[in-house]
Coordinates of C-alpha atoms in Angstrom, one line a residue:
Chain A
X1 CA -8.6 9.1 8.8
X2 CA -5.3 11.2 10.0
X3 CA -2.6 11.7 8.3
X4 CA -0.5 9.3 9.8
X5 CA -2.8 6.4 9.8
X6 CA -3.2 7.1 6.0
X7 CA 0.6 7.8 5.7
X8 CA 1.1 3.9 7.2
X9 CA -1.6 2.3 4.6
X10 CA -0.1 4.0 1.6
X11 CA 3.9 2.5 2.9
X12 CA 2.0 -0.9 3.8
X13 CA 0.3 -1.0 0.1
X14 CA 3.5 0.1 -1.9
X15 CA 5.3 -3.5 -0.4
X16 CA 3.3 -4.7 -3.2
X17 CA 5.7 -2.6 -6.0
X18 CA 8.5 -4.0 -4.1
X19 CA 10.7 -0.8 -5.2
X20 CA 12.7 0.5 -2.5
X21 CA 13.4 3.8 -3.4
X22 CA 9.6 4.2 -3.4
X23 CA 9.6 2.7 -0.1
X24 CA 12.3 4.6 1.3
X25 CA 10.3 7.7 0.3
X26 CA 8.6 7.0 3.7
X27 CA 11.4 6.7 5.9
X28 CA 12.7 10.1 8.1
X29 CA 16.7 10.4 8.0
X30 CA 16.8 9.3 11.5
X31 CA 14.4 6.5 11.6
X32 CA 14.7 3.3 14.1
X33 CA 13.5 0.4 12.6
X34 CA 13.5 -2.7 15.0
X35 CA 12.5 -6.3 14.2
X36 CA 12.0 -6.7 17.8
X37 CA 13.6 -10.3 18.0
X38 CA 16.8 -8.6 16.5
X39 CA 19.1 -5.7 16.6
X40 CA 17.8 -2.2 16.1
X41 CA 18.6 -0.5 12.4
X42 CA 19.4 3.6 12.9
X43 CA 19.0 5.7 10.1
X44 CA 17.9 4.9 6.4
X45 CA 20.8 3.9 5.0
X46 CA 21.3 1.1 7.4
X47 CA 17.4 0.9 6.8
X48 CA 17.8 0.6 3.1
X49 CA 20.5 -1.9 3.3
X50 CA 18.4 -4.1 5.8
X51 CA 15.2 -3.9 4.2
X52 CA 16.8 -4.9 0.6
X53 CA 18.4 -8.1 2.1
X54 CA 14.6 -9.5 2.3
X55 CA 13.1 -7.5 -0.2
X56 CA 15.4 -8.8 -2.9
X57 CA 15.1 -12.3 -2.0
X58 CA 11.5 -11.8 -3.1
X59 CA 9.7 -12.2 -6.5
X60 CA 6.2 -10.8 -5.0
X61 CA 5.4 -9.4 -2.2
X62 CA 2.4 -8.0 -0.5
X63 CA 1.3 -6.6 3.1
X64 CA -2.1 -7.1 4.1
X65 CA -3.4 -5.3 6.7
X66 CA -6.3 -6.3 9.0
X67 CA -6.2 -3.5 11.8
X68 CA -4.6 -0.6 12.0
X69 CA -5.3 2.2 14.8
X70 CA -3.9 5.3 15.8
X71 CA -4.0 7.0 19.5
X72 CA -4.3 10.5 20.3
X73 CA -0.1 11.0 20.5
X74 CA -0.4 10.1 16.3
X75 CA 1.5 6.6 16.9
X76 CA 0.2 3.9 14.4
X77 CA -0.6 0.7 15.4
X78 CA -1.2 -2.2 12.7
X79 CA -1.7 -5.7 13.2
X80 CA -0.9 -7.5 9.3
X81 CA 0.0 -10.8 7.2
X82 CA 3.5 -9.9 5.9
X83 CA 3.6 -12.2 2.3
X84 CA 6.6 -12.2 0.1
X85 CA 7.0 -15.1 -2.5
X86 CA 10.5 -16.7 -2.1
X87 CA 12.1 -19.1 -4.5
X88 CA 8.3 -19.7 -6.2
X89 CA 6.6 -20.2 -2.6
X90 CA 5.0 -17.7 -0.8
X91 CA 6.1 -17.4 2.7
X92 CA 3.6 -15.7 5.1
X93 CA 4.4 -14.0 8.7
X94 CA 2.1 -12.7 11.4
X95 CA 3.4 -9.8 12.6
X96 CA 1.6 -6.2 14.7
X97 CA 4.1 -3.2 14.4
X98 CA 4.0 0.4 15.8
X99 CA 5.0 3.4 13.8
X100 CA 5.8 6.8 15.1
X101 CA 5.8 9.5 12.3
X102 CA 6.7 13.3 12.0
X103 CA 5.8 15.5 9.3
X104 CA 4.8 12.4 7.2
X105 CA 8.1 10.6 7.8
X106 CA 7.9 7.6 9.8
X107 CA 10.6 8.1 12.7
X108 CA 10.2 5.1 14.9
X109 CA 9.3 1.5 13.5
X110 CA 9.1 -2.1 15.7
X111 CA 8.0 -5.0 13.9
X112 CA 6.6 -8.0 16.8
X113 CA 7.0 -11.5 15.4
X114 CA 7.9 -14.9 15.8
X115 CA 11.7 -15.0 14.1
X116 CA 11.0 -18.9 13.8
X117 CA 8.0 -18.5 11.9
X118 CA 9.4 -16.7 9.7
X119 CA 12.9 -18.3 8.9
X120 CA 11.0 -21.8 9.4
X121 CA 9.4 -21.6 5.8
X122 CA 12.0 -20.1 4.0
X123 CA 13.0 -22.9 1.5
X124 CA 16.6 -24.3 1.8
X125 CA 20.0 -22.0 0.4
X126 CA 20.8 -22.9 -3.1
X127 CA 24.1 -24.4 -3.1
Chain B
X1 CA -11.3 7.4 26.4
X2 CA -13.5 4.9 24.6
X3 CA -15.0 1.9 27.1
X4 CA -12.9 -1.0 25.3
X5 CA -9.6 1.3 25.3
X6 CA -10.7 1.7 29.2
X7 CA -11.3 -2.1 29.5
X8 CA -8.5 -3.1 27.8
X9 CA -6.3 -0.8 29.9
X10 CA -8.0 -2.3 33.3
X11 CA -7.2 -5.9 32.4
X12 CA -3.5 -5.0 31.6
X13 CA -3.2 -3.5 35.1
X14 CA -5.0 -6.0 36.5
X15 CA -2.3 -8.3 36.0
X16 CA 0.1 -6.7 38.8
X17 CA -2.4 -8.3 40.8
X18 CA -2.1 -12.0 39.0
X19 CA -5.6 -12.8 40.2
X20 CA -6.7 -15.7 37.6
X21 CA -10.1 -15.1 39.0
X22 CA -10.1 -11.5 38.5
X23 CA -8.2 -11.8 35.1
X24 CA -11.5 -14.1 33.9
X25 CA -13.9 -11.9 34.8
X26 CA -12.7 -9.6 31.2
X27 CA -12.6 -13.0 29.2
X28 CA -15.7 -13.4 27.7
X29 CA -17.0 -17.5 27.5
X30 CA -16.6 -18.0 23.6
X31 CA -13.3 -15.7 23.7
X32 CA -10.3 -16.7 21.2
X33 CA -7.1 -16.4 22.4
X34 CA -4.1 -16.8 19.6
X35 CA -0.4 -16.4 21.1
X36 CA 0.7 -16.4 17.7
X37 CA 3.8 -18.6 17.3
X38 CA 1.4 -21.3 19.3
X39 CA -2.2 -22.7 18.8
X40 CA -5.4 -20.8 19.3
X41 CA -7.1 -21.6 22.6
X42 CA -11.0 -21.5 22.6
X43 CA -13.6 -20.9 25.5
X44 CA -13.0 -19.4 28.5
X45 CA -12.3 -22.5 30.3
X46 CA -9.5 -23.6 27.6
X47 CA -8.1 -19.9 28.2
X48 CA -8.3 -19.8 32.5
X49 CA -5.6 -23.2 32.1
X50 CA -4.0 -21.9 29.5
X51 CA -3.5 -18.6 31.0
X52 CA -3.1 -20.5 34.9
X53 CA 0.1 -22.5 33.3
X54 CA 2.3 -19.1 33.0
X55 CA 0.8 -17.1 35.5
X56 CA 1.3 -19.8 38.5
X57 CA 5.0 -19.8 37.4
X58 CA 5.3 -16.1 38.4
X59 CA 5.6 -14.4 42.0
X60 CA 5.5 -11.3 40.6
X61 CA 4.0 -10.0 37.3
X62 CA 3.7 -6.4 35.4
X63 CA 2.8 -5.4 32.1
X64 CA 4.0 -2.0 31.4
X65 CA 1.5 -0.5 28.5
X66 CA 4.0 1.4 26.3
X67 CA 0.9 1.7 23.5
X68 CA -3.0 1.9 23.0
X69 CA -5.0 2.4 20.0
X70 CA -8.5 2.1 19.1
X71 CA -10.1 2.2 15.5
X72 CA -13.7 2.5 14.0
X73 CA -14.5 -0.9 14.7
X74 CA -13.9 -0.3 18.6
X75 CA -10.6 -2.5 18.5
X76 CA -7.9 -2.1 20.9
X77 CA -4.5 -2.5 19.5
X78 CA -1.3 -2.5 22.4
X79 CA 2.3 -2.7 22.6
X80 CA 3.9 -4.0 26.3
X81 CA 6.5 -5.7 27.7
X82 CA 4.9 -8.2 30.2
X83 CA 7.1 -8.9 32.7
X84 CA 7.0 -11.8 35.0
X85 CA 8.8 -12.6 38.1
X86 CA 10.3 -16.4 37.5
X87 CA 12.5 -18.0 40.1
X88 CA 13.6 -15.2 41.5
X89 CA 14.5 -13.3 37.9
X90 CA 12.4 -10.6 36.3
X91 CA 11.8 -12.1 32.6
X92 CA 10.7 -9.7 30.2
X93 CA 8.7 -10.1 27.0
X94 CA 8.3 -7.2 24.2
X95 CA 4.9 -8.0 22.9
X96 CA 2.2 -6.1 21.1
X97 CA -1.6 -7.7 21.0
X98 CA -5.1 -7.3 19.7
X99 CA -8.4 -7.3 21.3
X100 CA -11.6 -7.5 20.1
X101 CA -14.3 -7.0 22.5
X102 CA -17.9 -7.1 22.7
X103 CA -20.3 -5.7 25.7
X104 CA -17.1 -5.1 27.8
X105 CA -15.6 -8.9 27.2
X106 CA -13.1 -10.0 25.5
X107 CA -14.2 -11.8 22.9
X108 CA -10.3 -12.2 20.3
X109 CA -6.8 -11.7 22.0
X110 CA -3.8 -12.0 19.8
X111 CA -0.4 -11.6 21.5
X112 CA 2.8 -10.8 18.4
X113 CA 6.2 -12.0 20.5
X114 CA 9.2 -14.0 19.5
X115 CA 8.5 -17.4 21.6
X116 CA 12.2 -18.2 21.8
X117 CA 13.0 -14.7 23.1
X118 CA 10.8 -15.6 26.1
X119 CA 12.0 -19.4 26.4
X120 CA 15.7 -18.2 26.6
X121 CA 14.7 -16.1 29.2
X122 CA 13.0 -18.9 31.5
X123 CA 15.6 -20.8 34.2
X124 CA 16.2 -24.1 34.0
X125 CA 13.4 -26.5 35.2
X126 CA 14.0 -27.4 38.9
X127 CA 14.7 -30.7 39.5

């Protein structure tokens, strides 16, 4: 296994600690981070401020990963069940994302999803 | 070059040529195919209408192959933007997808996209 393939397990298996200065550990100073049905996040403090708006809203999380593969230019490619328990209920999106990495960081990250398959199971705002 | 990363590669090219007859011919008969925010379609059959209901919309198609990957297992992991000529308009569709394969078919396909980003994209239906 390279580097970067094992790099991408180890961030994909610390969601379950749910600590984001552990997971920010993995993100370069310059990283892109795009949910690919919305706007592009530069750089890790916008990324640390994005990824806490849904990692806060959950109680549990975990990533599991079914693929993951890695070409010969060191770009990751993982196809995974994203599962964070919201409001007592765990919500579960299928999503494939690429990672680009240097030097261990990860550089480049695009999340592919369905937005409405996602926000569809997210239980109702408490007023 | 592995022969499933090859294979792979040949049917996303293949759809420049938007052939439906040519694009079966990498679908093997008992093949899966999963565009994720809709329902599975099994068999071959199942897949050729399924498959005939976007690609008779287009004039044009194109799926640029930004990503390939392969792991142990021999599956083919990709990220694309298929693009399809509709009413005159170039529509464009980030996706990534998975293929499983076995003797040079296609035996699971799972395309990642945002449905709606697609939709939104489509002209109004002539009337």
């Amino acid at each position: 296994m390279s580097e970067n393939t094992r790099r991408v397990g180890e961030f994909i298996a610390a969601w379950r600690r749910n600590r984001l200065d552990e997971l920010m550990r993995f993100i370069a100073p310059d990283c892109v981070y795009h949910n690919i049905p919305m706007q592009a996040v530069k750089g890790a403090e916008a990324i640390r401020a994005a990824l806490s708006s849904f990692s806060s809203l959950a109680s549990d999380v975990e990533w599991v990963l079914h693929q993951i593969a890695e070409n010969d230019h060191g770009v990751v490619l993982t196809e995974r069940t994203d599962r964070f328990k919201i409001g007592g209920k765990w919500v579960e999106l299928p999503v494939m994302g690429t990672f680009e990495l240097r030097d261990g960081l990860i550089t480049a990250w695009r999340d592919y999803f369905d937005l409405q398959q996602f926000t569809k199971q997210l239980p109702p705002p408490q007023s």
